[in-house]
Every structure is written in C-alpha cells, then in structure tokens.
Amino acid sequence: MNNRIMSGMRPTGKLHIGHYLGVIDNWVKLQNKYESYFFVADWHALTTKYNKTENLRQDSIDVVTDWLACGLDPDKSTIYVQSLVPETAELHIYLSMITPQHWVEKDPTLKDIVKIIKSGDGGSEEITYGLLGYPVLMSADILLFNASFVPVGIDQVAHVEITRDIARRFNSIYGADVFNEPQPLLNECSYICGVDGNKMGKSYNNDIKISDTEESTAKRIMQAITDRSRIRRDDLGHPDQCEVAFKYWQIFGSADDIEKTKHACETGTIGCADCKRCLAAKVNERFKEIREKRKYYEEHPEIVRDIIYSGSEKARKTAQETLKEVRKAVQIY
Ligand code: TRP
Ligand code: SF4
C-alpha cells in the first residue's frame, strides 16, 4: 500500500459552494497528508454529452480555477485533465476486456443516468457503449495511479467497489500483483441544500457559485426559505422549522452567532429579511479570500493553463510506470 489518493470531478463548469463544502475543502486538507492526484474527468462528460462539447474545454478550466482558488496547491497535488493523460484510455482497453458484462450492467448509477437520458434532460438521445463502460473508465482512472484511497461521496462508493473487483480479477487472471485494491475514503463533509431546500445544483437555479459576486450571493440568500409559519415580522420564529436560512447559519456561523440568531428568532426580535442580510454577510466573508484568489487566476489564464499541462505531464510519468507493469502482465508488446 502506498500513500496515494486520487479523485476527480466531471467538468460541470463553475462550481457552487456545495462542491466546496462537500468535496474541495476536504481535498485541500487531504493534500497535506497524502500524495494526491486530482483530475477533471472530461472523457466521463462525453458518456452523456458526446454531442454537446462546445463548452467542454472552458468548463474544465473553470473547474480547475475554482479548485485553485479554494486552496488546491499544484506544489502539493498533481492536478490534471483526463484527456491529457491518454494512458487512461490504454488501461481502459485492458480492463474492459476482462470486465464481465453483468458487472457494468448492474451499476446502480447507470439506472438513474438512463432515466435522465430517456427524459431528454441529459443532452444526448442514445445510451452508448461508452456510457455502459463508465465504471470501467473510472476504474482505469483510479488503477492507473494505483491509489490506495479514493475520496468520494456516498454515490460513488459502488464505483470504487467495482474498481476493487476489477483490480482483483486482473491480478488473478494474469497471475500478477500489479494493482492494489483501492478503498473509498468517505468525505467528511457538511451537506448544504440549495436556497429552495432542494439539492443544490445549477440546473435547479438554487445555487450559490464560488465565483459569484457578493451582490448576487446576497440576492440568492434573500430567496432562502425560512420558517413558513412566520408571516409578520414580530411573529415568534422557530429556527428548527426554518428550512434553509437557519441551516446555513449552522454551517457558516460561529457557535455564538448561532445562539444569538436562535434567540432573536424565537423572541421575534429579528425579522427574516434582516436575519438573512446578516447571513449573507457571513457567507461572503467566508468566501472573500477564495474569490480574490479566483479573480487572480481568472486574470492570469496562462497560469491555470500551465498548471493543467505540467500536472498532466507529471501524471503521465506515473501512469506510464503502471502501464509498463500492465503490459508485462498481459504479455503484450
Ligand atoms: N464519477 C465521478 C463523478 O461523477 C467522477 C470520477 C471519474 C471519479 N473518475 C473518477 C471520481 C475517479 C473519483 C475517482 O463524480
Ligand atoms: Fe429563519 Fe432567521 Fe427567520 Fe428565524 S429569523 S425563521 S432563523 S430566517
């Protein structure tokens, strides 16, 4: 077992604060403890959006820009883009040959994705061969670096499981000890819902972007759902029934802020509008430095580009070492 972790995200464009709290902040901490690889899974985007690629490159750049702003450090982590590490595709071929058909067909996320595609919301019309191979491609991402741990959310654990199965099968078929079995490292994260109380996402129009201005952040927070039974300003409020705003306070406020807000709400001494104005200031304070850093990278796209290309070169070196072992085990040229 090595000390390596790897994880990735699809290029969905500018990220929201749910990505920050749920994923990136965790990566930023992990990079101090592990040899870390973080990548943009742009080939994975093609599994559902093969016919909608015009923003793909910019979306990848936006994702990396957000990561850097949040504190991923190219001196500590290898930051790369999947399609700039073509070794991934070669490993995918070997793995696809040994993966039983029923392993990919039972992938639980596949059913959800198929539903989205059938509903016409997914961007494409066809369920392709490449989509079926999604878990194999993800296994290739992980095994290419022989990562010991894969920090992911609960929805991706099944994919790490299949990666373990594929690693074991490869080793056993070729009588080799090429791959170790990676383990999921469940994110220690705080979940944040969108301002309407549903899952935060750009397609729901309920998100706050890391890159948003203070004004638009405040505007969004003013839309946050509160205690629905509180109609007039001097009605007594119930923080535990305040569906969104108070939950945000619990994420962004200090213990003291939370206590004070609770008291003011329960005694009817603060109105929801004022409460949310204070909350917006808190949220903006939390993202101030990150947003300044983001601005810097936005103004210096050549730096982001350099980080992507040199990270991808570095990733290729490690990947080539793994592939050498793989070719030897498969007894291929
Ligand atoms: N499937 C992941 C997602 O949708 C992205 C991903 C692709 C990934 N390859 C990976 C994550 C390898 C971790 C490791 O979020
Ligand atoms: Fe929620 Fe604040 Fe309104 Fe109380 S005062 S219901 S905590 S928004």
PDB file of N, CA and C in Angstrom, residues 237-287:
ATOM      1  N   GLY A 237     -40.421  33.174  15.870  1.00  0.00           N
ATOM      2  CA  GLY A 237     -39.906  32.220  14.874  1.00  0.00           C
ATOM      3  C   GLY A 237     -39.473  30.902  15.500  1.00  0.00           C
ATOM      4  N   HIS A 238     -39.315  29.904  14.641  1.00  0.00           N
ATOM      5  CA  HIS A 238     -38.873  28.576  15.083  1.00  0.00           C
ATOM      6  C   HIS A 238     -37.670  28.166  14.243  1.00  0.00           C
ATOM      7  N   PRO A 239     -36.472  28.383  14.767  1.00  0.00           N
ATOM      8  CA  PRO A 239     -35.272  28.058  13.976  1.00  0.00           C
ATOM      9  C   PRO A 239     -35.279  26.614  13.458  1.00  0.00           C
ATOM     10  N   ASP A 240     -35.801  25.691  14.256  1.00  0.00           N
ATOM     11  CA  ASP A 240     -35.786  24.288  13.797  1.00  0.00           C
ATOM     12  C   ASP A 240     -36.754  24.045  12.645  1.00  0.00           C
ATOM     13  N   GLN A 241     -37.663  24.992  12.429  1.00  0.00           N
ATOM     14  CA  GLN A 241     -38.561  24.862  11.270  1.00  0.00           C
ATOM     15  C   GLN A 241     -38.160  25.805  10.139  1.00  0.00           C
ATOM     16  N   CYS A 242     -37.043  26.489  10.346  1.00  0.00           N
ATOM     17  CA  CYS A 242     -36.551  27.402   9.315  1.00  0.00           C
ATOM     18  C   CYS A 242     -35.764  26.548   8.321  1.00  0.00           C
ATOM     19  N   GLU A 243     -36.392  26.281   7.180  1.00  0.00           N
ATOM     20  CA  GLU A 243     -35.918  25.178   6.342  1.00  0.00           C
ATOM     21  C   GLU A 243     -34.538  25.371   5.737  1.00  0.00           C
ATOM     22  N   VAL A 244     -34.192  26.600   5.417  1.00  0.00           N
ATOM     23  CA  VAL A 244     -32.894  26.801   4.775  1.00  0.00           C
ATOM     24  C   VAL A 244     -32.010  27.797   5.535  1.00  0.00           C
ATOM     25  N   ALA A 245     -32.549  28.974   5.812  1.00  0.00           N
ATOM     26  CA  ALA A 245     -31.704  30.039   6.354  1.00  0.00           C
ATOM     27  C   ALA A 245     -30.991  29.620   7.646  1.00  0.00           C
ATOM     28  N   PHE A 246     -31.727  29.017   8.561  1.00  0.00           N
ATOM     29  CA  PHE A 246     -31.064  28.655   9.813  1.00  0.00           C
ATOM     30  C   PHE A 246     -30.040  27.531   9.607  1.00  0.00           C
ATOM     31  N   LYS A 247     -30.329  26.649   8.662  1.00  0.00           N
ATOM     32  CA  LYS A 247     -29.343  25.593   8.353  1.00  0.00           C
ATOM     33  C   LYS A 247     -28.046  26.220   7.836  1.00  0.00           C
ATOM     34  N   TYR A 248     -28.185  27.259   7.028  1.00  0.00           N
ATOM     35  CA  TYR A 248     -26.993  27.955   6.550  1.00  0.00           C
ATOM     36  C   TYR A 248     -26.242  28.589   7.732  1.00  0.00           C
ATOM     37  N   TRP A 249     -27.016  29.168   8.669  1.00  0.00           N
ATOM     38  CA  TRP A 249     -26.360  29.746   9.861  1.00  0.00           C
ATOM     39  C   TRP A 249     -25.527  28.680  10.568  1.00  0.00           C
ATOM     40  N   GLN A 250     -26.070  27.479  10.640  1.00  0.00           N
ATOM     41  CA  GLN A 250     -25.356  26.419  11.356  1.00  0.00           C
ATOM     42  C   GLN A 250     -24.074  26.016  10.637  1.00  0.00           C
ATOM     43  N   ILE A 251     -24.028  26.261   9.343  1.00  0.00           N
ATOM     44  CA  ILE A 251     -22.814  25.944   8.587  1.00  0.00           C
ATOM     45  C   ILE A 251     -21.806  27.102   8.648  1.00  0.00           C
ATOM     46  N   PHE A 252     -22.322  28.301   8.500  1.00  0.00           N
ATOM     47  CA  PHE A 252     -21.406  29.438   8.336  1.00  0.00           C
ATOM     48  C   PHE A 252     -21.178  30.268   9.603  1.00  0.00           C
ATOM     49  N   GLY A 253     -22.060  30.140  10.597  1.00  0.00           N
ATOM     50  CA  GLY A 253     -21.930  30.977  11.785  1.00  0.00           C
ATOM     51  C   GLY A 253     -21.044  30.348  12.842  1.00  0.00           C
ATOM     52  N   SER A 254     -20.524  31.169  13.749  1.00  0.00           N
ATOM     53  CA  SER A 254     -19.817  30.646  14.917  1.00  0.00           C
ATOM     54  C   SER A 254     -20.876  30.151  15.901  1.00  0.00           C
ATOM     55  N   ALA A 255     -20.442  29.450  16.932  1.00  0.00           N
ATOM     56  CA  ALA A 255     -21.390  28.960  17.950  1.00  0.00           C
ATOM     57  C   ALA A 255     -22.175  30.140  18.521  1.00  0.00           C
ATOM     58  N   ASP A 256     -21.468  31.222  18.711  1.00  0.00           N
ATOM     59  CA  ASP A 256     -22.089  32.419  19.261  1.00  0.00           C
ATOM     60  C   ASP A 256     -23.133  33.011  18.301  1.00  0.00           C
ATOM     61  N   ASP A 257     -22.772  33.096  17.022  1.00  0.00           N
ATOM     62  CA  ASP A 257     -23.731  33.590  16.006  1.00  0.00           C
ATOM     63  C   ASP A 257     -25.007  32.762  16.023  1.00  0.00           C
ATOM     64  N   ILE A 258     -24.828  31.455  16.095  1.00  0.00           N
ATOM     65  CA  ILE A 258     -25.972  30.552  16.006  1.00  0.00           C
ATOM     66  C   ILE A 258     -26.893  30.755  17.214  1.00  0.00           C
ATOM     67  N   GLU A 259     -26.276  30.846  18.386  1.00  0.00           N
ATOM     68  CA  GLU A 259     -27.041  31.041  19.625  1.00  0.00           C
ATOM     69  C   GLU A 259     -27.809  32.361  19.568  1.00  0.00           C
ATOM     70  N   LYS A 260     -27.133  33.399  19.145  1.00  0.00           N
ATOM     71  CA  LYS A 260     -27.767  34.732  19.089  1.00  0.00           C
ATOM     72  C   LYS A 260     -28.914  34.756  18.089  1.00  0.00           C
ATOM     73  N   THR A 261     -28.690  34.132  16.934  1.00  0.00           N
ATOM     74  CA  THR A 261     -29.728  34.116  15.903  1.00  0.00           C
ATOM     75  C   THR A 261     -30.950  33.354  16.413  1.00  0.00           C
ATOM     76  N   LYS A 262     -30.686  32.234  17.055  1.00  0.00           N
ATOM     77  CA  LYS A 262     -31.762  31.396  17.588  1.00  0.00           C
ATOM     78  C   LYS A 262     -32.604  32.219  18.569  1.00  0.00           C
ATOM     79  N   HIS A 263     -31.938  32.893  19.458  1.00  0.00           N
ATOM     80  CA  HIS A 263     -32.633  33.666  20.486  1.00  0.00           C
ATOM     81  C   HIS A 263     -33.443  34.797  19.858  1.00  0.00           C
ATOM     82  N   ALA A 264     -32.809  35.524  18.956  1.00  0.00           N
ATOM     83  CA  ALA A 264     -33.501  36.659  18.324  1.00  0.00           C
ATOM     84  C   ALA A 264     -34.713  36.183  17.528  1.00  0.00           C
ATOM     85  N   CYS A 265     -34.572  35.037  16.907  1.00  0.00           N
ATOM     86  CA  CYS A 265     -35.662  34.478  16.111  1.00  0.00           C
ATOM     87  C   CYS A 265     -36.819  34.069  17.015  1.00  0.00           C
ATOM     88  N   GLU A 266     -36.479  33.346  18.062  1.00  0.00           N
ATOM     89  CA  GLU A 266     -37.522  32.805  18.956  1.00  0.00           C
ATOM     90  C   GLU A 266     -38.272  33.890  19.713  1.00  0.00           C
ATOM     91  N   THR A 267     -37.588  35.006  19.949  1.00  0.00           N
ATOM     92  CA  THR A 267     -38.245  36.089  20.683  1.00  0.00           C
ATOM     93  C   THR A 267     -38.847  37.125  19.733  1.00  0.00           C
ATOM     94  N   GLY A 268     -38.713  36.865  18.462  1.00  0.00           N
ATOM     95  CA  GLY A 268     -39.303  37.770  17.476  1.00  0.00           C
ATOM     96  C   GLY A 268     -38.619  39.136  17.429  1.00  0.00           C
ATOM     97  N   THR A 269     -37.363  39.194  17.831  1.00  0.00           N
ATOM     98  CA  THR A 269     -36.679  40.492  17.816  1.00  0.00           C
ATOM     99  C   THR A 269     -35.904  40.727  16.525  1.00  0.00           C
ATOM    100  N   ILE A 270     -35.866  39.748  15.663  1.00  0.00           N
ATOM    101  CA  ILE A 270     -35.257  39.993  14.344  1.00  0.00           C
ATOM    102  C   ILE A 270     -36.209  39.468  13.268  1.00  0.00           C
ATOM    103  N   GLY A 271     -36.341  40.206  12.202  1.00  0.00           N
ATOM    104  CA  GLY A 271     -37.163  39.758  11.086  1.00  0.00           C
ATOM    105  C   GLY A 271     -36.329  38.869  10.173  1.00  0.00           C
ATOM    106  N   CYS A 272     -36.996  38.074   9.362  1.00  0.00           N
ATOM    107  CA  CYS A 272     -36.262  37.149   8.497  1.00  0.00           C
ATOM    108  C   CYS A 272     -35.384  37.891   7.487  1.00  0.00           C
ATOM    109  N   ALA A 273     -35.862  39.019   6.982  1.00  0.00           N
ATOM    110  CA  ALA A 273     -35.057  39.741   5.993  1.00  0.00           C
ATOM    111  C   ALA A 273     -33.740  40.198   6.612  1.00  0.00           C
ATOM    112  N   ASP A 274     -33.817  40.764   7.816  1.00  0.00           N
ATOM    113  CA  ASP A 274     -32.585  41.206   8.480  1.00  0.00           C
ATOM    114  C   ASP A 274     -31.685  40.031   8.812  1.00  0.00           C
ATOM    115  N   CYS A 275     -32.318  38.974   9.255  1.00  0.00           N
ATOM    116  CA  CYS A 275     -31.556  37.770   9.599  1.00  0.00           C
ATOM    117  C   CYS A 275     -30.768  37.281   8.386  1.00  0.00           C
ATOM    118  N   LYS A 276     -31.426  37.289   7.229  1.00  0.00           N
ATOM    119  CA  LYS A 276     -30.758  36.786   6.024  1.00  0.00           C
ATOM    120  C   LYS A 276     -29.703  37.765   5.502  1.00  0.00           C
ATOM    121  N   ARG A 277     -29.935  39.061   5.763  1.00  0.00           N
ATOM    122  CA  ARG A 277     -28.898  40.026   5.380  1.00  0.00           C
ATOM    123  C   ARG A 277     -27.610  39.753   6.157  1.00  0.00           C
ATOM    124  N   CYS A 278     -27.744  39.489   7.460  1.00  0.00           N
ATOM    125  CA  CYS A 278     -26.552  39.159   8.268  1.00  0.00           C
ATOM    126  C   CYS A 278     -25.915  37.863   7.773  1.00  0.00           C
ATOM    127  N   LEU A 279     -26.766  36.914   7.451  1.00  0.00           N
ATOM    128  CA  LEU A 279     -26.276  35.622   6.968  1.00  0.00           C
ATOM    129  C   LEU A 279     -25.467  35.799   5.678  1.00  0.00           C
ATOM    130  N   ALA A 280     -25.993  36.620   4.776  1.00  0.00           N
ATOM    131  CA  ALA A 280     -25.295  36.858   3.503  1.00  0.00           C
ATOM    132  C   ALA A 280     -23.906  37.437   3.762  1.00  0.00           C
ATOM    133  N   ALA A 281     -23.820  38.352   4.737  1.00  0.00           N
ATOM    134  CA  ALA A 281     -22.520  38.939   5.052  1.00  0.00           C
ATOM    135  C   ALA A 281     -21.555  37.859   5.552  1.00  0.00           C
ATOM    136  N   LYS A 282     -22.077  36.953   6.359  1.00  0.00           N
ATOM    137  CA  LYS A 282     -21.264  35.834   6.875  1.00  0.00           C
ATOM    138  C   LYS A 282     -20.731  34.965   5.738  1.00  0.00           C
ATOM    139  N   VAL A 283     -21.635  34.613   4.834  1.00  0.00           N
ATOM    140  CA  VAL A 283     -21.246  33.744   3.724  1.00  0.00           C
ATOM    141  C   VAL A 283     -20.195  34.457   2.865  1.00  0.00           C
ATOM    142  N   ASN A 284     -20.450  35.723   2.590  1.00  0.00           N
ATOM    143  CA  ASN A 284     -19.492  36.467   1.767  1.00  0.00           C
ATOM    144  C   ASN A 284     -18.129  36.583   2.433  1.00  0.00           C
ATOM    145  N   GLU A 285     -18.148  36.697   3.754  1.00  0.00           N
ATOM    146  CA  GLU A 285     -16.887  36.776   4.487  1.00  0.00           C
ATOM    147  C   GLU A 285     -16.102  35.468   4.305  1.00  0.00           C
ATOM    148  N   ARG A 286     -16.826  34.365   4.387  1.00  0.00           N
ATOM    149  CA  ARG A 286     -16.170  33.063   4.255  1.00  0.00           C
ATOM    150  C   ARG A 286     -15.499  32.899   2.883  1.00  0.00           C
ATOM    151  N   PHE A 287     -16.114  33.475   1.852  1.00  0.00           N
ATOM    152  CA  PHE A 287     -15.589  33.267   0.500  1.00  0.00           C
ATOM    153  C   PHE A 287     -14.738  34.417  -0.024  1.00  0.00           C
TER     154      PHE A 287
END
